[in-house]
Structures are given as structure tokens and as C-alpha cells.
Amino acid sequence: MTGGRGGGLLVAGTTSDAGKSVVTAGICRWLVRKGLKVAPFKGQNMSLNSFVTREGAEIGRAQAMQAQAARVEPTALMNPVLLKPGSDRSSQVVLMGKPVGEMSAKGFFGGSGGSSPGKALHGGRQKELFEPVMACLEELRSTYDAVICEGAGSPAEINLRRTDIVNMGVARAAKLPVVVVGDIDRGGVFAQFFGTTALLSPEDQSLVAGYLVNKFRGDVSLLEPGLDMLYGLTGRRTFGVLPYAHGLGIDEEDGLRVSLRGTVRESVVAPPVGADVLRVAVCAVPLMSNFTDVDALAAEPGVVVRFVDRPEELVDADLVVVPGTRGTVRALAWLRERGLADALARRAAEGRPVLGICGGFQALGERIEDEVESKAGVVDGLGLLPVRVRFGVEKTLARPVGEALGERVEGYEIHHGVADVRGGEPFLDGCRVGSVWGTHWHGSLESDGFRRAFLREVATAAGRRFVPAPDTSFGALREEQLDRLGDLIEEHADTDALLRLIEQGAPTGLPFVPPGAP
């Protein structure tokens, strides 16, 4: 960390969901507690779970969470390329926080395809983004003592290596040491470590310094013979065995798959303050985005959150949330096909609470005119709110602050739909009619005072003797979780060895593991 260029490390994984985000955040928190100025980085991210920085740039929520772990303000430099899936085969490409077009997977990774992605993409080839990605990384390294980079998927995806801008391509260009994380809870972690290394070229292998075992249960001494054998096979050591930790609530990526098991915290919370609990049902709409909006509800003592896809599951719910989605028109069709649209209409007629957020808010309106996202033209909404929505080419990216229910509210906006509110009571940027609320604001429920006031309204409408806890601080709970991640690294990893990697790079003389890249 000398000469004006900070140290660095790339955290790769044997698979998606191996724990890269957790480990990256944990290393960031451990380093900042040591007094270092540290930043997270992910060159390319695929996620529907995004965030808006203070300068109005859209990045992955995982990188925003890692920035909070590092106690720095998130910026577009930390996630220069974000892919937001719109189907199994296409995604919106967000470059430096701004959308630049839709693109097919084939077009992005090296074939043809796409629709006006902008000059920066030069025909839609992923490799054309390598230069701006590296420029962002170098700018961060010139400013911070250390930059902890997160890879994507596996570095051994040999079909994508030629155009890689997030794993070994970044490590090679920046000469970053690489630590590979494996999820032992899934089984097969030794084969994953060995196979990942053996499928890399000699040049890439020279940067793979070793491994981190994640989600281990049991007696570590029983694992140690395997770690010794792995060292004998690869010449690379294991830098730590992280135990399985329940209730680690972090903002996840999702690709096309929403991991519902990860959206609601497993943490043990205090018992209800009042006599009743509140049951919250979240409609698991297709292409669900920013499902973390309900995390603040799940953190409340006495609030039970579950994801549903059947109308029968709404019957005993005190509140139904229709969340954000990357495909509002598709979500509307899904709600109707599943019978959930009729169930929502019955709830509204009975005065039972419904909350629509972003795409969910749009679906609750009277009409949608969409020539941008689905190109479906005019589509009838559910008609529960006096709102008409027209999709514009420009995306709204904002960090609004306002007031609702007598409380200050902060949120963030990510949407193409422009709402024309034609009645009801004002509610943030949307409206309220009876017990049906709608807003484009994500993250509003993280404002503690507003969340409590909203839950009191829900409880009254639902006839529940629920009382919000007076002292729940979602921000404090999040900080506790980030400290737990830092503790995992500090207590179960060889931090001296990790610090040497960050400062000095990968050790020389690491052996080649055949056969190497084909």
C-alpha cells in the first residue's frame, strides 16, 4: 500500500452464492476496523436488487452493502456494469449507473443482439467494457488503502473467459491476488477448489493464492486432513474455515433467480410487544426487484413475513405487499393467472391493507401505457388506485426525502414508469385510497418512525392488537450484521496472511495444477 496505489484482493467463488458477497463485506469491515480506508468493487454484476447512490447512479445493492461495511459512501465506481434481467435471455445494461440499452445474453457475451445499447458498448461486446471497468478500479486504488473486489459466478467458466471483466480478467490486468470461496454446506467443496484451479490457465493460476471454506458446521479438526491433502494437490493453503452463521442478513444478488430463503432474516428477534402478531404476505411476482424492501418489516418483533403465489395464502394476511418488478405488465398477467388479482380486489373492497411498491404500485393503478419495458401498449391495471402510468425511455433514479403519516421518510427510486396520480390521499410520491397504499419509493420502510406509524395503521385496519416495538432501529440491526461479518473474518480467517496478500500480492512460485484451461 505504497506509492499512491492501494493494495487489493479479488474474492472469487467456486459457484454463485458461495459466499463472495459475505466474505467481501466481512473483509471490508475487518480492514476498516483496523483503521484502513477500504472500498468494495465488482466490475460486472447481474442483479434485480439495486440501489441508487447519492449522485443518482444505479448499482447493485450488494456493493452498496459492502460500502456500508467499509463505512464509505457507495459510488458508481464500485459497480461500473450492472445487468438487470428482463427475461431468461436479455438484460438491461447499466453502465456507470445509467441504463444504456437492452441486450441479449449472446450479444453481451460475444455474439450479435441488442437494441441501441449506446456507443459505450460498441456493438454489444462485453469485452468493450473492460477498459472502463479497469479505469474505475484504478481510480479506487488511487484513493483507498485497499480495494476488495468481488468476482461473479466462478472464475472457471471457461466459455466466458475470453471476455471476462469481473473474475480473472480483472485479476490479471490489475495483478490482484485471488482467494476462492467455497460453500461446504452444499458438499463437494474439495472437488470445487481443485477443479476451479485446474481449469485455469497457468497465468491465471499464478494469482490464485488459496481458498476460504464457508458455512462449515461441526468440528474443524475433522476437516483438517482434507485441507492438508488439498494443499498437497494444489500447493495452495486454505486461509480460513468460516462457520455456518445463522441470520446473516445481507443484501443479495439474484440474477434471474430470487433466493426467497435469503430475503427474510433468520435472526432471532424479540417477542411481540402487543397481544397479536402481524402477518405480511409478499406476492412473489416474476422478475421481482428490490425484495429487500420487506427486510425492515421482517426485523420488527411480532411481524411475520412470507412470500406467496396462491390466493389462499392471502386469506389470513394482515398486509399484502405487491413488490417491485422488472416486468410490470408480466407481473400483472401473473397476478391475474394465479387468481391473486381477484384476491387483492376483494381485500381492497373489504378495507384490508395492501401496499404496492414501485412496479407493484404501477400494477395497482388503472392503466399502464408501456412502449418501453414490455412494449405491450395500453394494459389495464388492477384499478385499486386512481393512477395512470406511462413508461418513459428515461429512467428515474433518485434519493427522495419526504414525510408521510407525520414521520420523515427517506427512500430511493428506480423506475421507467411515470405516475399520473388522479385522486386519493397523498402518500409519498403516490397515493392512498382506504387501506390501499402505493408508492415508487423503495427503502421507505427502513425509516423507523414511518415504519412504526405505518404498522400501527395496518394493525388498526386489520383489527390486530399489534404494537410496534418502540426501539427497533433497522440501521443499528444492519450495523450489527456487518460487524458479525467482520467478526467471522477476524476470528476464523488467517488475517495476517490475508493482509500480506492485499499488500504484497500473490506469492511467487505457486505450482501449476494440470490440465489448465482447454
Short mmCIF file of C-alpha atoms in Angstrom, two decimals:
data_model
loop_
_atom_site.label_atom_id
_atom_site.label_comp_id
_atom_site.label_asym_id
_atom_site.label_seq_id
_atom_site.Cartn_x
_atom_site.Cartn_y
_atom_site.Cartn_z
CA MET A 1 0.00 0.00 0.00
CA THR A 2 2.71 2.39 -1.02
CA GLY A 3 3.50 4.61 -3.94
CA GLY A 4 0.00 6.09 -4.15
CA ARG A 5 -1.64 2.83 -5.26
CA GLY A 6 -3.63 0.85 -2.75
CA GLY A 7 -3.46 -2.87 -2.26
CA GLY A 8 -6.16 -5.21 -3.40
CA LEU A 9 -7.69 -8.66 -3.36
CA LEU A 10 -10.21 -10.45 -5.55
CA VAL A 11 -12.69 -12.72 -3.77
CA ALA A 12 -13.78 -15.39 -6.26
CA GLY A 13 -16.12 -18.29 -5.68
CA THR A 14 -16.45 -21.87 -6.80
CA THR A 15 -20.12 -21.19 -7.64
CA SER A 16 -22.73 -18.48 -7.48
CA ASP A 17 -23.94 -17.99 -3.91
CA ALA A 18 -20.77 -19.50 -2.46
CA GLY A 19 -20.44 -16.53 -0.12
CA LYS A 20 -18.42 -14.00 -2.11
CA SER A 21 -20.61 -11.07 -1.04
CA VAL A 22 -20.44 -12.06 2.63
CA VAL A 23 -16.68 -12.56 2.60
CA THR A 24 -16.06 -9.32 0.70
CA ALA A 25 -18.20 -7.38 3.17
CA GLY A 26 -16.54 -9.12 6.11
CA ILE A 27 -13.05 -8.28 4.85
CA CYS A 28 -14.11 -4.65 4.29
CA ARG A 29 -15.44 -4.36 7.85
CA TRP A 30 -12.35 -6.07 9.32
CA LEU A 31 -10.00 -3.73 7.43
CA VAL A 32 -11.86 -0.55 8.29
CA ARG A 33 -11.81 -1.56 11.96
CA LYS A 34 -8.02 -1.76 11.60
CA GLY A 35 -8.03 1.88 10.52
CA LEU A 36 -7.58 1.35 6.79
CA LYS A 37 -9.52 3.23 4.13
CA VAL A 38 -11.13 0.49 2.07
CA ALA A 39 -13.60 0.24 -0.82
CA PRO A 40 -15.51 -2.65 -2.42
CA PHE A 41 -15.59 -3.27 -6.17
CA LYS A 42 -17.40 -5.52 -8.60
CA GLY A 43 -16.73 -4.92 -12.27
CA GLN A 44 -19.91 -6.56 -13.51
CA ASN A 45 -22.96 -7.53 -11.54
CA MET A 46 -26.17 -9.29 -12.58
CA SER A 47 -28.97 -8.45 -10.18
CA LEU A 48 -32.50 -7.14 -9.90
CA ASN A 49 -31.64 -5.95 -6.41
CA SER A 50 -30.18 -2.49 -6.94
CA PHE A 51 -29.61 0.79 -5.14
CA VAL A 52 -29.27 4.48 -6.03
CA THR A 53 -26.19 6.38 -4.90
CA ARG A 54 -26.33 9.98 -3.76
CA GLU A 55 -25.17 11.16 -7.18
CA GLY A 56 -28.10 9.33 -8.80
CA ALA A 57 -26.27 6.23 -10.10
CA GLU A 58 -27.76 2.73 -10.00
CA ILE A 59 -25.52 -0.04 -8.64
CA GLY A 60 -26.02 -3.48 -7.13
CA ARG A 61 -27.32 -3.48 -3.56
CA ALA A 62 -24.58 -5.94 -2.59
CA GLN A 63 -21.96 -3.30 -3.40
CA ALA A 64 -23.93 -0.66 -1.50
CA MET A 65 -24.00 -3.01 1.49
CA GLN A 66 -20.25 -3.64 1.15
CA ALA A 67 -19.64 0.10 1.04
CA GLN A 68 -21.55 0.40 4.30
CA ALA A 69 -19.37 -2.39 5.69
CA ALA A 70 -16.37 -0.29 4.66
CA ARG A 71 -18.02 2.83 6.14
CA VAL A 72 -17.80 4.76 2.88
CA GLU A 73 -20.41 6.27 0.61
CA PRO A 74 -21.26 3.97 -2.33
CA THR A 75 -20.49 5.28 -5.83
CA ALA A 76 -20.83 4.07 -9.40
CA LEU A 77 -17.08 3.35 -9.41
CA MET A 78 -17.77 0.37 -7.16
CA ASN A 79 -20.03 -1.36 -9.70
CA PRO A 80 -19.49 0.09 -13.17
CA VAL A 81 -21.54 -2.54 -15.05
CA LEU A 82 -24.92 -3.78 -13.79
CA LEU A 83 -27.09 -6.20 -15.76
CA LYS A 84 -30.80 -6.23 -14.86
CA PRO A 85 -32.51 -9.29 -16.35
CA GLY A 86 -35.79 -8.74 -18.15
CA SER A 87 -36.17 -12.34 -19.31
CA ASP A 88 -34.18 -15.56 -19.49
CA ARG A 89 -32.24 -14.18 -22.45
CA SER A 90 -31.97 -10.42 -22.17
CA SER A 91 -30.98 -7.76 -19.68
CA GLN A 92 -30.89 -4.02 -19.34
CA VAL A 93 -27.28 -2.85 -19.31
CA VAL A 94 -26.49 -0.16 -16.75
CA LEU A 95 -23.12 1.50 -17.32
CA MET A 96 -21.66 3.82 -14.68
CA GLY A 97 -25.04 3.97 -13.03
CA LYS A 98 -27.12 4.82 -16.11
CA PRO A 99 -29.09 2.49 -18.43
CA VAL A 100 -27.67 2.31 -21.95
CA GLY A 101 -29.96 -0.27 -23.53
CA GLU A 102 -31.36 -3.78 -23.61
CA MET A 103 -29.16 -6.63 -24.75
CA SER A 104 -29.42 -10.34 -25.34
CA ALA A 105 -27.03 -12.62 -23.45
CA LYS A 106 -25.47 -13.66 -26.76
CA GLY A 107 -24.97 -10.06 -27.76
CA PHE A 108 -23.42 -9.13 -24.43
CA PHE A 109 -21.05 -12.05 -24.07
CA GLY A 110 -19.76 -12.04 -27.59
CA GLY A 111 -22.40 -12.52 -30.29
CA SER A 112 -24.86 -10.24 -32.00
CA GLY A 113 -28.02 -8.91 -30.45
CA GLY A 114 -29.30 -5.94 -28.60
CA SER A 115 -31.18 -2.73 -29.21
CA SER A 116 -29.30 0.56 -29.34
CA PRO A 117 -27.05 -0.13 -26.35
CA GLY A 118 -25.16 3.09 -26.81
CA LYS A 119 -21.73 4.00 -28.10
CA ALA A 120 -20.01 2.77 -24.95
CA LEU A 121 -20.88 -0.83 -25.81
CA HIS A 122 -19.50 -0.72 -29.37
CA GLY A 123 -21.84 -3.31 -30.80
CA GLY A 124 -22.67 -5.09 -27.59
CA ARG A 125 -19.44 -6.93 -26.89
CA GLN A 126 -18.76 -7.41 -23.20
CA LYS A 127 -15.03 -7.08 -23.76
CA GLU A 128 -15.50 -3.47 -24.86
CA LEU A 129 -16.42 -2.64 -21.28
CA PHE A 130 -13.10 -3.89 -19.93
CA GLU A 131 -11.37 -0.53 -20.24
CA PRO A 132 -13.96 1.48 -18.28
CA VAL A 133 -14.14 -1.28 -15.66
CA MET A 134 -10.39 -1.19 -15.14
CA ALA A 135 -10.38 2.61 -15.10
CA CYS A 136 -12.87 2.53 -12.20
CA LEU A 137 -10.77 0.01 -10.31
CA GLU A 138 -7.60 2.04 -10.80
CA GLU A 139 -9.35 5.22 -9.64
CA LEU A 140 -10.44 3.47 -6.47
CA ARG A 141 -6.96 2.09 -5.88
CA SER A 142 -5.50 5.58 -6.21
CA THR A 143 -7.86 6.80 -3.47
CA TYR A 144 -8.11 3.93 -0.98
CA ASP A 145 -5.60 1.92 1.02
CA ALA A 146 -7.22 -1.29 -0.21
CA VAL A 147 -9.89 -2.32 -2.71
CA ILE A 148 -11.63 -5.65 -2.09
CA CYS A 149 -13.05 -6.94 -5.36
CA GLU A 150 -15.86 -9.46 -5.68
CA GLY A 151 -15.95 -11.88 -8.57
CA ALA A 152 -19.08 -13.30 -10.20
CA GLY A 153 -20.17 -16.91 -10.55
CA SER A 154 -16.99 -18.95 -10.95
CA PRO A 155 -13.65 -17.88 -12.43
CA ALA A 156 -13.53 -21.27 -14.19
CA GLU A 157 -16.42 -20.53 -16.55
CA ILE A 158 -14.18 -21.37 -19.48
CA ASN A 159 -16.78 -20.46 -22.09
CA LEU A 160 -16.70 -16.84 -20.85
CA ARG A 161 -13.01 -16.40 -20.05
CA ARG A 162 -12.17 -14.59 -23.29
CA THR A 163 -14.43 -11.68 -22.45
CA ASP A 164 -14.21 -11.83 -18.64
CA ILE A 165 -14.39 -8.42 -16.96
CA VAL A 166 -15.14 -9.48 -13.41
CA ASN A 167 -13.02 -12.51 -12.42
CA MET A 168 -9.55 -13.49 -13.66
CA GLY A 169 -9.62 -10.85 -16.39
CA VAL A 170 -9.63 -8.18 -13.70
CA ALA A 171 -7.15 -10.07 -11.51
CA ARG A 172 -4.68 -10.47 -14.38
CA ALA A 173 -4.91 -6.85 -15.53
CA ALA A 174 -4.60 -5.43 -12.01
CA LYS A 175 -2.20 -8.14 -10.73
CA LEU A 176 -4.54 -8.92 -7.86
CA PRO A 177 -4.17 -11.98 -5.66
CA VAL A 178 -7.24 -14.21 -5.66
CA VAL A 179 -8.87 -16.11 -2.82
CA VAL A 180 -11.51 -18.66 -3.86
CA VAL A 181 -14.51 -19.15 -1.55
CA GLY A 182 -16.36 -22.47 -1.45
CA ASP A 183 -19.66 -23.34 0.24
CA ILE A 184 -19.02 -26.59 2.12
CA ASP A 185 -22.66 -26.76 3.21
CA ARG A 186 -23.52 -27.80 -0.36
CA GLY A 187 -20.96 -30.61 -0.35
CA GLY A 188 -18.10 -31.30 -2.74
CA VAL A 189 -16.02 -28.31 -1.71
CA PHE A 190 -12.63 -30.05 -2.20
CA ALA A 191 -13.53 -31.04 -5.76
CA GLN A 192 -14.74 -27.48 -6.36
CA PHE A 193 -11.48 -25.94 -5.14
CA PHE A 194 -9.32 -28.38 -7.10
CA GLY A 195 -11.44 -28.24 -10.25
CA THR A 196 -11.66 -24.45 -10.23
CA THR A 197 -7.89 -24.15 -10.02
CA ALA A 198 -7.18 -26.89 -12.56
CA LEU A 199 -9.41 -25.29 -15.20
CA LEU A 200 -7.48 -22.02 -15.18
CA SER A 201 -4.55 -21.13 -17.42
CA PRO A 202 -1.06 -21.07 -15.91
CA GLU A 203 -1.16 -17.27 -15.91
CA ASP A 204 -4.46 -17.21 -14.06
CA GLN A 205 -3.38 -19.94 -11.65
CA SER A 206 -0.35 -17.89 -10.65
CA LEU A 207 -2.70 -15.40 -8.99
CA VAL A 208 -4.87 -17.92 -7.12
CA ALA A 209 -3.27 -17.74 -3.68
CA GLY A 210 -5.59 -20.10 -1.84
CA TYR A 211 -9.03 -20.85 -0.51
CA LEU A 212 -11.62 -19.96 2.11
CA VAL A 213 -14.15 -22.56 3.30
CA ASN A 214 -17.56 -21.05 4.01
CA LYS A 215 -20.58 -22.32 6.01
CA PHE A 216 -18.82 -25.12 7.89
CA ARG A 217 -20.74 -26.99 10.60
CA GLY A 218 -19.04 -29.17 13.18
CA ASP A 219 -15.53 -29.90 14.40
CA VAL A 220 -12.89 -28.19 12.27
CA SER A 221 -10.32 -30.82 13.24
CA LEU A 222 -12.26 -33.35 11.16
CA LEU A 223 -11.79 -31.12 8.11
CA GLU A 224 -8.07 -30.51 8.54
CA PRO A 225 -6.83 -33.74 6.89
CA GLY A 226 -8.74 -32.75 3.75
CA LEU A 227 -7.24 -29.28 3.81
CA ASP A 228 -3.75 -30.82 4.09
CA MET A 229 -4.47 -33.08 1.11
CA LEU A 230 -5.80 -30.12 -0.86
CA TYR A 231 -2.54 -28.29 -0.16
CA GLY A 232 -0.61 -31.32 -1.36
CA LEU A 233 -2.61 -31.42 -4.59
CA THR A 234 -2.58 -27.70 -5.38
CA GLY A 235 0.28 -26.16 -3.40
CA ARG A 236 -2.20 -23.64 -2.06
CA ARG A 237 -3.24 -23.14 1.52
CA THR A 238 -6.68 -22.54 2.99
CA PHE A 239 -6.84 -19.14 4.67
CA GLY A 240 -9.73 -19.95 6.95
CA VAL A 241 -12.80 -22.02 7.72
CA LEU A 242 -15.80 -19.80 8.34
CA PRO A 243 -18.55 -21.39 10.43
CA TYR A 244 -22.17 -21.53 9.34
CA ALA A 245 -23.69 -18.38 10.81
CA HIS A 246 -27.46 -18.15 11.14
CA GLY A 247 -29.31 -14.94 10.45
CA LEU A 248 -26.69 -13.15 8.38
CA GLY A 249 -28.95 -10.65 6.65
CA ILE A 250 -27.18 -9.03 3.73
CA ASP A 251 -28.45 -7.54 0.52
CA GLU A 252 -28.19 -10.33 -2.01
CA GLU A 253 -27.76 -10.54 -5.71
CA ASP A 254 -30.21 -12.70 -7.52
CA GLY A 255 -29.61 -13.00 -11.27
CA LEU A 256 -32.83 -14.43 -12.64
CA ARG A 257 -33.42 -16.50 -9.52
CA VAL A 258 -34.78 -14.88 -6.38
CA SER A 259 -33.50 -16.79 -3.38
CA LEU A 260 -36.56 -16.45 -1.19
CA ARG A 261 -34.87 -18.24 1.67
CA GLY A 262 -32.43 -15.35 1.84
CA THR A 263 -34.85 -12.45 1.74
CA VAL A 264 -36.29 -12.79 5.24
CA ARG A 265 -33.90 -12.65 8.13
CA GLU A 266 -33.34 -15.79 10.14
CA SER A 267 -32.27 -13.73 13.13
CA VAL A 268 -33.91 -14.34 16.47
CA VAL A 269 -35.93 -11.24 17.30
CA ALA A 270 -37.70 -10.18 20.46
CA PRO A 271 -41.27 -11.37 21.14
CA PRO A 272 -44.21 -9.17 20.11
CA VAL A 273 -44.84 -6.10 22.21
CA GLY A 274 -48.62 -6.34 21.81
CA ALA A 275 -51.00 -9.28 22.10
CA ASP A 276 -51.00 -10.12 18.37
CA VAL A 277 -48.54 -10.64 15.58
CA LEU A 278 -48.91 -9.11 12.12
CA ARG A 279 -48.79 -11.45 9.13
CA VAL A 280 -47.35 -9.98 5.94
CA ALA A 281 -47.75 -11.79 2.60
CA VAL A 282 -45.49 -10.68 -0.26
CA CYS A 283 -46.64 -11.62 -3.76
CA ALA A 284 -43.70 -13.41 -5.40
CA VAL A 285 -44.15 -11.70 -8.77
CA PRO A 286 -41.93 -12.60 -11.75
CA LEU A 287 -38.67 -10.64 -12.05
CA MET A 288 -39.10 -9.37 -8.50
CA SER A 289 -36.76 -6.48 -7.81
CA ASN A 290 -35.58 -4.97 -4.55
CA PHE A 291 -37.25 -7.62 -2.45
CA THR A 292 -35.14 -6.20 0.39
CA ASP A 293 -37.92 -3.63 0.86
CA VAL A 294 -39.61 -6.06 3.26
CA ASP A 295 -36.49 -6.73 5.32
CA ALA A 296 -37.32 -3.87 7.67
CA LEU A 297 -40.74 -5.44 8.29
CA ALA A 298 -39.17 -8.84 8.98
CA ALA A 299 -36.85 -7.22 11.52
CA GLU A 300 -39.78 -5.99 13.61
CA PRO A 301 -40.71 -8.09 16.67
CA GLY A 302 -44.09 -9.64 16.02
CA VAL A 303 -44.09 -9.24 12.22
CA VAL A 304 -44.11 -12.48 10.23
CA VAL A 305 -43.17 -12.16 6.55
CA ARG A 306 -43.67 -14.83 3.92
CA PHE A 307 -43.67 -14.96 0.12
CA VAL A 308 -46.79 -16.30 -1.57
CA ASP A 309 -48.07 -17.27 -5.00
CA ARG A 310 -51.61 -18.52 -4.27
CA PRO A 311 -54.75 -16.53 -3.42
CA GLU A 312 -55.49 -18.83 -0.47
CA GLU A 313 -52.30 -17.58 1.16
CA LEU A 314 -53.69 -14.04 1.33
CA VAL A 315 -56.69 -15.01 3.45
CA ASP A 316 -55.00 -14.72 6.85
CA ALA A 317 -52.58 -11.94 5.87
CA ASP A 318 -52.93 -8.64 7.69
CA LEU A 319 -50.91 -6.86 5.00
CA VAL A 320 -50.24 -7.86 1.40
CA VAL A 321 -47.24 -6.33 -0.36
CA VAL A 322 -47.03 -6.23 -4.14
CA PRO A 323 -43.28 -5.59 -4.57
CA GLY A 324 -41.20 -4.07 -7.31
CA THR A 325 -40.59 -5.92 -10.55
CA ARG A 326 -38.55 -5.52 -13.71
CA GLY A 327 -41.66 -6.55 -15.68
CA THR A 328 -44.81 -4.75 -14.50
CA VAL A 329 -47.01 -5.96 -17.36
CA ARG A 330 -45.75 -9.51 -16.96
CA ALA A 331 -46.42 -9.30 -13.21
CA LEU A 332 -49.96 -8.10 -13.88
CA ALA A 333 -50.62 -11.10 -16.11
CA TRP A 334 -49.16 -13.40 -13.45
CA LEU A 335 -51.36 -11.90 -10.72
CA ARG A 336 -54.41 -12.50 -12.90
CA GLU A 337 -53.41 -16.02 -13.94
CA ARG A 338 -52.85 -17.04 -10.32
CA GLY A 339 -56.10 -15.59 -9.05
CA LEU A 340 -54.19 -13.11 -6.90
CA ALA A 341 -55.66 -10.12 -8.75
CA ASP A 342 -59.19 -11.06 -7.68
CA ALA A 343 -57.98 -11.72 -4.13
CA LEU A 344 -56.40 -8.26 -4.00
CA ALA A 345 -59.60 -6.67 -5.28
CA ARG A 346 -61.58 -8.45 -2.55
CA ARG A 347 -59.14 -7.22 0.08
CA ALA A 348 -59.47 -3.63 -1.12
CA ALA A 349 -63.27 -3.86 -1.09
CA GLU A 350 -63.14 -5.18 2.48
CA GLY A 351 -60.77 -2.43 3.66
CA ARG A 352 -57.92 -4.86 4.29
CA PRO A 353 -54.38 -3.43 3.84
CA VAL A 354 -52.44 -3.67 0.57
CA LEU A 355 -49.13 -1.93 -0.20
CA GLY A 356 -47.74 -1.60 -3.72
CA ILE A 357 -44.09 -0.61 -4.15
CA CYS A 358 -42.70 0.63 -7.48
CA GLY A 359 -43.84 -1.95 -10.08
CA GLY A 360 -46.38 -3.18 -7.56
CA PHE A 361 -47.70 0.39 -7.22
CA GLN A 362 -47.99 0.63 -11.00
CA ALA A 363 -49.91 -2.67 -11.14
CA LEU A 364 -52.44 -1.36 -8.60
CA GLY A 365 -53.32 1.57 -10.85
CA GLU A 366 -56.00 1.97 -13.50
CA ARG A 367 -53.94 1.79 -16.67
CA ILE A 368 -50.40 1.26 -17.91
CA GLU A 369 -49.06 2.56 -21.21
CA ASP A 370 -45.85 0.69 -21.90
CA GLU A 371 -43.90 1.02 -25.13
CA VAL A 372 -40.57 0.69 -23.30
CA GLU A 373 -40.32 -2.27 -20.92
CA SER A 374 -42.78 -4.82 -22.34
CA LYS A 375 -43.81 -2.85 -25.45
CA ALA A 376 -47.34 -4.11 -24.76
CA GLY A 377 -49.02 -0.75 -25.34
CA VAL A 378 -52.03 0.07 -23.17
CA VAL A 379 -52.79 -2.50 -20.46
CA ASP A 380 -55.45 -2.33 -17.77
CA GLY A 381 -54.15 -2.29 -14.22
CA LEU A 382 -55.94 -3.73 -11.21
CA GLY A 383 -57.87 -0.48 -10.69
CA LEU A 384 -57.32 -0.27 -6.94
CA LEU A 385 -55.69 3.17 -7.06
CA PRO A 386 -56.57 6.24 -9.20
CA VAL A 387 -53.24 6.21 -11.04
CA ARG A 388 -52.27 6.03 -14.70
CA VAL A 389 -48.72 5.08 -15.60
CA ARG A 390 -46.81 5.84 -18.77
CA PHE A 391 -43.42 4.26 -19.29
CA GLY A 392 -40.76 6.71 -20.42
CA VAL A 393 -37.42 5.99 -22.07
CA GLU A 394 -35.53 7.85 -19.35
CA LYS A 395 -35.21 6.03 -16.06
CA THR A 396 -35.93 7.89 -12.83
CA LEU A 397 -33.02 7.43 -10.41
CA ALA A 398 -33.38 9.48 -7.25
CA ARG A 399 -32.92 9.59 -3.47
CA PRO A 400 -36.06 11.41 -2.29
CA VAL A 401 -36.79 12.62 1.22
CA GLY A 402 -40.30 13.42 2.37
CA GLU A 403 -42.94 12.97 5.04
CA ALA A 404 -45.81 10.54 5.46
CA LEU A 405 -48.03 9.67 8.42
CA GLY A 406 -46.37 12.53 10.29
CA GLU A 407 -42.90 10.99 10.02
CA ARG A 408 -39.78 11.77 8.00
CA VAL A 409 -39.13 9.24 5.23
CA GLU A 410 -36.08 8.54 3.07
CA GLY A 411 -36.12 6.27 0.04
CA TYR A 412 -34.78 5.72 -3.44
CA GLU A 413 -36.44 5.49 -6.85
CA ILE A 414 -35.59 3.22 -9.81
CA HIS A 415 -38.30 3.16 -12.46
CA HIS A 416 -39.25 3.97 -16.05
CA GLY A 417 -42.94 4.40 -15.22
CA VAL A 418 -44.24 7.93 -14.71
CA ALA A 419 -47.32 8.00 -12.45
CA ASP A 420 -50.21 10.38 -13.04
CA VAL A 421 -51.98 10.35 -9.68
CA ARG A 422 -55.61 11.39 -10.15
CA GLY A 423 -57.05 11.14 -6.66
CA GLY A 424 -56.78 9.60 -3.24
CA GLU A 425 -54.76 10.93 -0.31
CA PRO A 426 -51.10 11.79 -0.99
CA PHE A 427 -48.69 9.08 0.12
CA LEU A 428 -45.03 9.81 -0.58
CA ASP A 429 -44.99 10.19 -4.40
CA GLY A 430 -48.08 8.00 -4.79
CA CYS A 431 -51.44 7.85 -3.07
CA ARG A 432 -53.67 6.05 -0.64
CA VAL A 433 -57.30 5.02 -1.01
CA GLY A 434 -58.73 3.47 2.13
CA SER A 435 -56.34 0.70 3.14
CA VAL A 436 -54.57 0.51 -0.23
CA TRP A 437 -51.25 2.38 -0.44
CA GLY A 438 -48.91 2.84 -3.40
CA THR A 439 -45.51 4.47 -3.90
CA HIS A 440 -42.49 4.30 -6.17
CA TRP A 441 -40.18 4.71 -3.18
CA HIS A 442 -38.01 1.73 -2.32
CA GLY A 443 -36.46 1.59 1.15
CA SER A 444 -39.09 3.78 2.81
CA LEU A 445 -39.80 1.16 5.48
CA GLU A 446 -36.21 1.46 6.71
CA SER A 447 -37.20 4.83 8.22
CA ASP A 448 -38.00 3.68 11.74
CA GLY A 449 -40.61 6.25 12.74
CA PHE A 450 -42.51 5.91 9.49
CA ARG A 451 -42.41 2.11 9.64
CA ARG A 452 -43.93 2.13 13.12
CA ALA A 453 -46.64 4.58 12.09
CA PHE A 454 -47.45 2.51 9.01
CA LEU A 455 -47.65 -0.72 11.02
CA ARG A 456 -49.99 0.95 13.51
CA GLU A 457 -52.27 1.89 10.60
CA VAL A 458 -52.10 -1.68 9.27
CA ALA A 459 -52.86 -3.16 12.67
CA THR A 460 -55.88 -0.88 13.13
CA ALA A 461 -57.26 -1.72 9.68
CA ALA A 462 -56.64 -5.44 10.24
CA GLY A 463 -58.18 -5.42 13.70
CA ARG A 464 -55.00 -6.73 15.29
CA ARG A 465 -53.74 -5.86 18.79
CA PHE A 466 -50.26 -5.41 17.40
CA VAL A 467 -47.94 -2.79 18.88
CA PRO A 468 -44.70 -1.83 17.07
CA ALA A 469 -41.62 -2.12 19.23
CA PRO A 470 -40.63 1.40 20.31
CA ASP A 471 -36.88 0.94 19.90
CA THR A 472 -36.27 -1.15 16.78
CA SER A 473 -33.57 0.56 14.71
CA PHE A 474 -33.15 -1.04 11.30
CA GLY A 475 -29.91 0.85 10.76
CA ALA A 476 -28.49 -0.44 14.04
CA LEU A 477 -29.54 -4.01 13.18
CA ARG A 478 -27.79 -3.73 9.84
CA GLU A 479 -24.64 -2.46 11.54
CA GLU A 480 -24.76 -5.41 13.93
CA GLN A 481 -24.94 -7.79 10.96
CA LEU A 482 -21.98 -6.11 9.28
CA ASP A 483 -19.99 -6.35 12.50
CA ARG A 484 -20.82 -10.06 12.62
CA LEU A 485 -19.36 -10.42 9.13
CA GLY A 486 -16.21 -8.64 10.26
CA ASP A 487 -16.04 -10.92 13.30
CA LEU A 488 -16.24 -14.01 11.08
CA ILE A 489 -13.14 -12.90 9.20
CA GLU A 490 -11.25 -11.69 12.25
CA GLU A 491 -11.94 -14.82 14.33
CA HIS A 492 -11.84 -17.60 11.72
CA ALA A 493 -9.51 -16.46 8.93
CA ASP A 494 -5.75 -16.01 8.89
CA THR A 495 -5.92 -12.23 8.82
CA ASP A 496 -2.13 -11.78 8.85
CA ALA A 497 -1.87 -13.86 5.68
CA LEU A 498 -4.79 -12.03 4.07
CA LEU A 499 -3.20 -8.68 4.86
CA ARG A 500 0.06 -9.83 3.25
CA LEU A 501 -1.86 -10.79 0.11
CA ILE A 502 -3.59 -7.41 0.00
CA GLU A 503 -0.32 -5.53 0.47
CA GLN A 504 2.11 -7.69 -1.49
CA GLY A 505 0.07 -9.68 -4.00
CA ALA A 506 0.07 -13.41 -4.67
CA PRO A 507 3.17 -15.32 -3.57
CA THR A 508 5.60 -16.32 -6.27
CA GLY A 509 6.21 -19.91 -7.24
CA LEU A 510 2.66 -21.21 -6.90
CA PRO A 511 2.58 -24.58 -8.71
CA PHE A 512 0.60 -25.24 -11.86
CA VAL A 513 -2.29 -27.67 -11.45
CA PRO A 514 -2.94 -29.59 -14.67
CA PRO A 515 -4.62 -29.71 -17.09
CA GLY A 516 -5.20 -25.94 -17.14
CA ALA A 517 -7.60 -24.09 -19.41
CA PRO A 518 -8.58 -26.04 -22.55
#
